[in-house]
Each structure stands twice: as C-alpha cells, then as structure tokens.
XYZ file of N, CA and C in Angstrom:
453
model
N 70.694 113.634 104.909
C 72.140 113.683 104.887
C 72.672 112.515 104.057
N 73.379 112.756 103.248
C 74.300 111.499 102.778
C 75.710 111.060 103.193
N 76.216 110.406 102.752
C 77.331 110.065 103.506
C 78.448 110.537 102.247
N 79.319 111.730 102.817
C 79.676 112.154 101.443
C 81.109 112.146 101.569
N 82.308 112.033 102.890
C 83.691 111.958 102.595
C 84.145 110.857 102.912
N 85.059 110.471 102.341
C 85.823 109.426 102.533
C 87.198 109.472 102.285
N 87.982 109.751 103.362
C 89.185 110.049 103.659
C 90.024 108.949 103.733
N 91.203 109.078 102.714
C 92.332 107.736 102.868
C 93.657 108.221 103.155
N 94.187 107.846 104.353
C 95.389 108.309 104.732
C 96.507 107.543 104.509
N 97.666 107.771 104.140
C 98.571 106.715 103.670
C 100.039 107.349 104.197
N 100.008 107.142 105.496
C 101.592 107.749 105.795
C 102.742 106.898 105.403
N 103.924 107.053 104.352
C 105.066 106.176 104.088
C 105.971 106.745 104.777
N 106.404 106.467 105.189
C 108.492 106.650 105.171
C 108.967 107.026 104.205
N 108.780 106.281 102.899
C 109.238 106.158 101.437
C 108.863 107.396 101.163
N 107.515 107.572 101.437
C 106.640 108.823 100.365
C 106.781 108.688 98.921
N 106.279 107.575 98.717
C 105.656 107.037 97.272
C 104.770 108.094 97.209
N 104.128 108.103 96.065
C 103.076 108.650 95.682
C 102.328 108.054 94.724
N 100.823 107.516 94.578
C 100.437 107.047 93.853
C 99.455 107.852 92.630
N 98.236 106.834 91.872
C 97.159 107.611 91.316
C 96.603 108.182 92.274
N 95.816 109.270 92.280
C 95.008 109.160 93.485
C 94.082 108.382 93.458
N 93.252 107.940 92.750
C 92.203 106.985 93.080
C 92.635 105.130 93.439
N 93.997 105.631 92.978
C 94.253 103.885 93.202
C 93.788 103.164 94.209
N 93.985 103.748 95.502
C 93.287 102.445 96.824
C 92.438 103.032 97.531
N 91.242 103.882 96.375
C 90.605 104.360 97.539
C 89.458 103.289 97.465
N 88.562 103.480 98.384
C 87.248 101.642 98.224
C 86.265 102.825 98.327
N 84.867 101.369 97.558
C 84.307 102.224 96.594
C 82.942 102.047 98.193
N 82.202 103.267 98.482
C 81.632 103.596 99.241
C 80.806 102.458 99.878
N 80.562 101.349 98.788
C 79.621 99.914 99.042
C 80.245 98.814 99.746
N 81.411 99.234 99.932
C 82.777 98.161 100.689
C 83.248 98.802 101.909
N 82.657 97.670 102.871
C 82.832 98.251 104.191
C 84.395 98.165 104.544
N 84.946 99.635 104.863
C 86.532 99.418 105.551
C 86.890 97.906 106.662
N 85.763 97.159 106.979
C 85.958 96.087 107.971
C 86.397 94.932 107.213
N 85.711 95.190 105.645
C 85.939 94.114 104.372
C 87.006 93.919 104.105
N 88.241 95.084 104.307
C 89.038 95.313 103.529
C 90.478 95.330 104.229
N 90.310 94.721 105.794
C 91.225 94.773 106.433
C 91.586 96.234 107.676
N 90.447 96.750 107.184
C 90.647 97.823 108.502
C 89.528 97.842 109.237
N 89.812 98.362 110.866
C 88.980 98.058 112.249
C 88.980 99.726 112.592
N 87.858 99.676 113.022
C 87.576 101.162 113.505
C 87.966 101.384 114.778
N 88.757 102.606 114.856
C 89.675 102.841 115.743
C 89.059 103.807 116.792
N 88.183 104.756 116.254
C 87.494 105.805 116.613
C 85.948 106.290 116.110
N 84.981 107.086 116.860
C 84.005 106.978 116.555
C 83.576 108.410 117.753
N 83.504 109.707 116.788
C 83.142 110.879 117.238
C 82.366 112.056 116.461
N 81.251 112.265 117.051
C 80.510 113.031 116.335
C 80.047 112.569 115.109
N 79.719 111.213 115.395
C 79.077 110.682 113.453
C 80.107 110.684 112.815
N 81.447 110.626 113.187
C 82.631 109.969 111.922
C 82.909 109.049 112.666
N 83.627 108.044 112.245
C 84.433 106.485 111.952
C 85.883 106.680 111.461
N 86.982 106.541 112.181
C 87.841 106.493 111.743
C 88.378 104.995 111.873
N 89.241 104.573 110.934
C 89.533 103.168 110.799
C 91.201 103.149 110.289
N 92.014 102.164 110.912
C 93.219 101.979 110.808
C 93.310 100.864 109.915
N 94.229 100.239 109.304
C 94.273 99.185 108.611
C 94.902 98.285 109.540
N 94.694 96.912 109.556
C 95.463 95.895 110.714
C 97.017 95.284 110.598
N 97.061 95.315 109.033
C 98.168 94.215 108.403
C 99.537 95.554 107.357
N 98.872 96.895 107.224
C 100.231 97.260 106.659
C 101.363 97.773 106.877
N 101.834 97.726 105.932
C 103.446 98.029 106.735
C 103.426 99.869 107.159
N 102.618 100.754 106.194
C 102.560 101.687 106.765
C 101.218 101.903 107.072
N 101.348 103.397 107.565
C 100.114 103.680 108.265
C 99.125 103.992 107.284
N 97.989 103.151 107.689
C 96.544 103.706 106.476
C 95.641 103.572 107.271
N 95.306 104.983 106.903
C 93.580 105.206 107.898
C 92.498 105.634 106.626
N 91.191 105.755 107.132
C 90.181 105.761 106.589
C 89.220 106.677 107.655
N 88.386 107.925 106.881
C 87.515 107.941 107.968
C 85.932 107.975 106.846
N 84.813 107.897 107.615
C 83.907 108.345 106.999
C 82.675 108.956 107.712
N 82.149 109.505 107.525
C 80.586 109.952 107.976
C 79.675 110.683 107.215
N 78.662 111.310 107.976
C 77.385 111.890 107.325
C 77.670 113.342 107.964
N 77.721 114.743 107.469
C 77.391 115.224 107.817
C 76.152 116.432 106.930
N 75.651 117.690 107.817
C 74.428 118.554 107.080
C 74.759 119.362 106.532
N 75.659 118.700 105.721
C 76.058 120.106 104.521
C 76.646 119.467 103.641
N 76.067 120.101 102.418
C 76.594 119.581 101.278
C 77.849 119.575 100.990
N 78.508 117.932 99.834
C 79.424 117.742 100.088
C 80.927 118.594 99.449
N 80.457 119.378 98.581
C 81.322 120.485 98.188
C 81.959 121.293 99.624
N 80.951 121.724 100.385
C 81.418 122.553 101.373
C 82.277 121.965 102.675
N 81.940 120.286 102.907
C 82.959 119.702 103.646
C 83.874 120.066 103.009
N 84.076 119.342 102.023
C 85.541 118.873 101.014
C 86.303 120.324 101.413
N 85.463 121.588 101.177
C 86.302 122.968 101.276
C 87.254 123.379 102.201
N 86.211 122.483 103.474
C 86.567 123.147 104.781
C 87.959 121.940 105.151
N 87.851 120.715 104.425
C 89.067 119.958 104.566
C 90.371 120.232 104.337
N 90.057 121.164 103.176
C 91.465 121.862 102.345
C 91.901 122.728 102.838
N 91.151 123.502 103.777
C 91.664 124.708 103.955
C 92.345 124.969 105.097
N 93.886 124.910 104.578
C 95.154 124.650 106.098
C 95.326 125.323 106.681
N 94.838 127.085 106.261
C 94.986 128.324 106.665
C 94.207 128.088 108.256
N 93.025 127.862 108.216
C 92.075 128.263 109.046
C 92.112 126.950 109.764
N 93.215 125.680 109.677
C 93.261 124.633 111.042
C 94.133 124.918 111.724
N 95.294 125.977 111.858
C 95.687 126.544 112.503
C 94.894 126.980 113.864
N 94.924 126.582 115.124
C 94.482 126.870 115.912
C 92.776 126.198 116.428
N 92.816 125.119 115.550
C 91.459 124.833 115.669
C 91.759 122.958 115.620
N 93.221 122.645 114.723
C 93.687 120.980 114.660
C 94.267 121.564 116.067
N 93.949 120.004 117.140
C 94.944 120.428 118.452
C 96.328 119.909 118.044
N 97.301 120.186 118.500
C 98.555 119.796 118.062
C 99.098 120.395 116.772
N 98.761 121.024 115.769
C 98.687 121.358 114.433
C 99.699 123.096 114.910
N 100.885 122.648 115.456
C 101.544 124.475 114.985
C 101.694 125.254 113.781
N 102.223 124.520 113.079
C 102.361 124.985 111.663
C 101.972 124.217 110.295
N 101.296 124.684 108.947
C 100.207 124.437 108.541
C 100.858 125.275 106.691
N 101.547 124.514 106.170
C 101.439 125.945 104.716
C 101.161 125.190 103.698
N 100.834 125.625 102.646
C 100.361 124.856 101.222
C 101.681 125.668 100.853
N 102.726 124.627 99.831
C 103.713 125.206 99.245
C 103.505 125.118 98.116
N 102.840 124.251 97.424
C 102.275 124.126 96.130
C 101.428 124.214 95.844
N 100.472 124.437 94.633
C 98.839 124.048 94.054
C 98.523 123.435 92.847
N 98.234 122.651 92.514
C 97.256 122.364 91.406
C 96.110 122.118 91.269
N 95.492 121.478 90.248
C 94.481 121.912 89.740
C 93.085 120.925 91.141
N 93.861 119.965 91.108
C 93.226 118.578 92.282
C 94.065 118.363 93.151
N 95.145 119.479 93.296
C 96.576 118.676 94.194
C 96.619 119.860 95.363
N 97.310 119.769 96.245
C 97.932 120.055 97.047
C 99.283 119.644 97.797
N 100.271 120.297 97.920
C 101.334 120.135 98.725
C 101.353 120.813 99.744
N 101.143 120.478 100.931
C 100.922 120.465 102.211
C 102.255 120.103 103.323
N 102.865 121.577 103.834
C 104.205 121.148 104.906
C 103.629 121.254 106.451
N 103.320 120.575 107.260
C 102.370 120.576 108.729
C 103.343 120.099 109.741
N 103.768 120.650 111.072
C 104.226 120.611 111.779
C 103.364 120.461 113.335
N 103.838 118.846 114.254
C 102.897 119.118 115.002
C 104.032 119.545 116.563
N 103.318 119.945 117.740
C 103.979 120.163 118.593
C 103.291 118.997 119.383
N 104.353 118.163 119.982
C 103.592 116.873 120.838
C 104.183 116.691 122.206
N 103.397 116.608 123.155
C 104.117 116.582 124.300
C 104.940 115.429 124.845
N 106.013 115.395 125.471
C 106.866 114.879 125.808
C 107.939 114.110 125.422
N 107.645 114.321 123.563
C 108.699 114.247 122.650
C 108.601 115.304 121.881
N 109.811 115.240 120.992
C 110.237 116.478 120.071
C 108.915 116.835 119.186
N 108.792 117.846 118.475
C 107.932 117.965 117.884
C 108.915 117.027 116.142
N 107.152 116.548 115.814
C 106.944 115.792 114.340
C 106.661 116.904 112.819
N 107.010 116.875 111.517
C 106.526 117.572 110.580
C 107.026 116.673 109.731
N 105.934 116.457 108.564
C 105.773 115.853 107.670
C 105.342 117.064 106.774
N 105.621 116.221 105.399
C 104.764 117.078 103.876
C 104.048 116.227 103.264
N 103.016 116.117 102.724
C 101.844 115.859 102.514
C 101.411 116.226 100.891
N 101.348 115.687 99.884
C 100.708 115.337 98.834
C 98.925 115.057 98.899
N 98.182 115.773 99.088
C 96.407 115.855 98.768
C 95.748 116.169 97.835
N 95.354 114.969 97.433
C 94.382 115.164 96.248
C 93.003 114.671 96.742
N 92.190 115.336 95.733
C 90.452 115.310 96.530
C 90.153 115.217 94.763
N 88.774 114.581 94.620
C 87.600 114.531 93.410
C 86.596 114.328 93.519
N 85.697 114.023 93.158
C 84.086 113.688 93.013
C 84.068 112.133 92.419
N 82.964 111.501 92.639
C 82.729 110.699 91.541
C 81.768 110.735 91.129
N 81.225 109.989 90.150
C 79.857 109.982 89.622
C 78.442 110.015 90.255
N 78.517 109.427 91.436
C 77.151 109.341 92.865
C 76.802 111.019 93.033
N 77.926 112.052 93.396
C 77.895 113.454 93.891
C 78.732 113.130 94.686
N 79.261 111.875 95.567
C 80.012 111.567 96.872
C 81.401 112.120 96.580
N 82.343 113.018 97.262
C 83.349 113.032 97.566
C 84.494 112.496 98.148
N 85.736 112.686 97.771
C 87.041 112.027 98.615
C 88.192 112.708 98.767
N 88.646 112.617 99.754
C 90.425 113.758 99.589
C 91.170 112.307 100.044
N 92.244 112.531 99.932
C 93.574 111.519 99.996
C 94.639 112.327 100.320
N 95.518 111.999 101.633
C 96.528 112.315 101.588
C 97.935 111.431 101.893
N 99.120 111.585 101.141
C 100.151 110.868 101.742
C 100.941 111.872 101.427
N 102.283 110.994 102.422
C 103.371 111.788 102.942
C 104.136 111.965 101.048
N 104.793 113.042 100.980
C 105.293 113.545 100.031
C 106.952 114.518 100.484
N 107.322 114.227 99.159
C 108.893 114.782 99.212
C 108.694 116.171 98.517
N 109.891 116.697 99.100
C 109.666 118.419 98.600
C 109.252 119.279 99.633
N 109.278 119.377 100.868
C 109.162 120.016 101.328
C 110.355 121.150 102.076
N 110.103 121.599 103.031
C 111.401 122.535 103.754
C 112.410 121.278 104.175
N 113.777 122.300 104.685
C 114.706 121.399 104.446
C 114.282 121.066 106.441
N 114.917 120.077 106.683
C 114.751 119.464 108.122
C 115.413 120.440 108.507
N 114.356 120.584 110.570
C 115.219 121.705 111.220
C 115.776 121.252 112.719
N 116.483 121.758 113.281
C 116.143 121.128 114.473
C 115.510 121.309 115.187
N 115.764 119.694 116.303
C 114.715 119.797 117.397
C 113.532 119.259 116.949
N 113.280 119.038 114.943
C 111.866 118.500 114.629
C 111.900 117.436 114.072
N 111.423 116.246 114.765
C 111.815 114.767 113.481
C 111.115 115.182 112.539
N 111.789 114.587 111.583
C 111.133 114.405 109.938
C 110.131 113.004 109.946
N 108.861 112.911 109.591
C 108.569 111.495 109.706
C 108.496 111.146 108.369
C-alpha cells in the first residue's frame, strides 16, 4: 500500500480561492511540522487541524488497498455520498472542469439550524503517482434559504 491522498481543507468566510497547489505540503513534511495536530485517527486515516489559523484548515492522510486513481474517484463523487456522509442532506456539483469542481452541500445538524456551504475542489497527481484533492469554500452557489446558515 502506499500512502496516496492528501486532503487540504480550507474553510474561509471570505472564500478566497487560491492556486490549487499553493499550500498543499509536500508528502515528506509531517502536518505536525507545519503547525497542525492530529485531531482524529480512524481506520488508517489521520485527520489534522491546524492550531494558529484564522480559518479552518484540515489535512487528512492515509494508506489505503487500492490504487490511487480509484480513491481520488470515489472522493469526487457527490452523487453517491448522499446517504453514506452522516449529516450530508444535500450534495450537487453545479459546475465542472477539467481539475475543478463546484460543489453546493448542505448539512442537517442536530440541535441547530441546518449549515450549507459551496465548495471549489480541485484534485491532481504529482510526479511520485501520489494524489491530492483540495477543497475550499467558494462563491456562486444557490441563493441563501431559510432556516439554513450560509457558512
């Protein structure tokens, strides 16, 4: 098995949008190096929060037995986390390109209103075979409804 995703999460307020490769770290640099502490640890992934930023940045990584094309696939595909992300009600790709995705996800959370954000994802390869997807919050999505914060 190799260790083939490496997931960078970057929730703004703002919803900047950057390169995608701009802050992602390069597989030899431990997330502990770099200011983030692992938050979680299930089924052979690592998820890691950052300690010091102003917004939210996570990181996850692991190994799993399948090659890394076919993770990356099963990451993208919003259709089929419907019913399988807990909390995840609603789920649409409103856009596509070629490495991109625009992503509108709505969660239902208990004992506050439900949350929906839109989401900008981009994923590539690099030179190793190792993979990465990236997502941050992005503008353009449906217009706010009620009853759902916008985050």
């Amino acid at each position: 098995m190799k260790k083939i995703i490496l997931a960078c999460i970057s929730l703004s307020l703002v919803g900047g949008v950057s390169s995608a490769q701009a802050d992602l770290l390069p597989f030899s640099v431990a997330f502990s190096s770099r200011g983030f502490e692992r938050i979680a640890h299930r089924r052979g992934i690592s998820v890691f929060k950052h300690r010091e930023s102003e917004i939210v940045k996570l990181g996850a990584e692991g190994r799993f037995g399948y090659p890394p094309a076919q993770v990356q696939k099963v990451l993208l595909d919003y259709r089929r986390q419907l019913g399988s992300v807990a909390r995840l009600t609603e789920a649409r790709v409103l856009k596509r390109g070629r490495n991109w995705l625009l992503v509108y996800q709505r969660l239902n959370l208990p004992v506050i209103d439900d949350r929906d954000f839109t989401l900008k994802v981009t994923w590539g390869s690099r030179k190793d075979g190792s993979r990465w997807v990236k997502y941050r919050t992005a503008r353009g999505g449906p217009p706010p409804r009620s009853g759902i914060v916008r985050v």
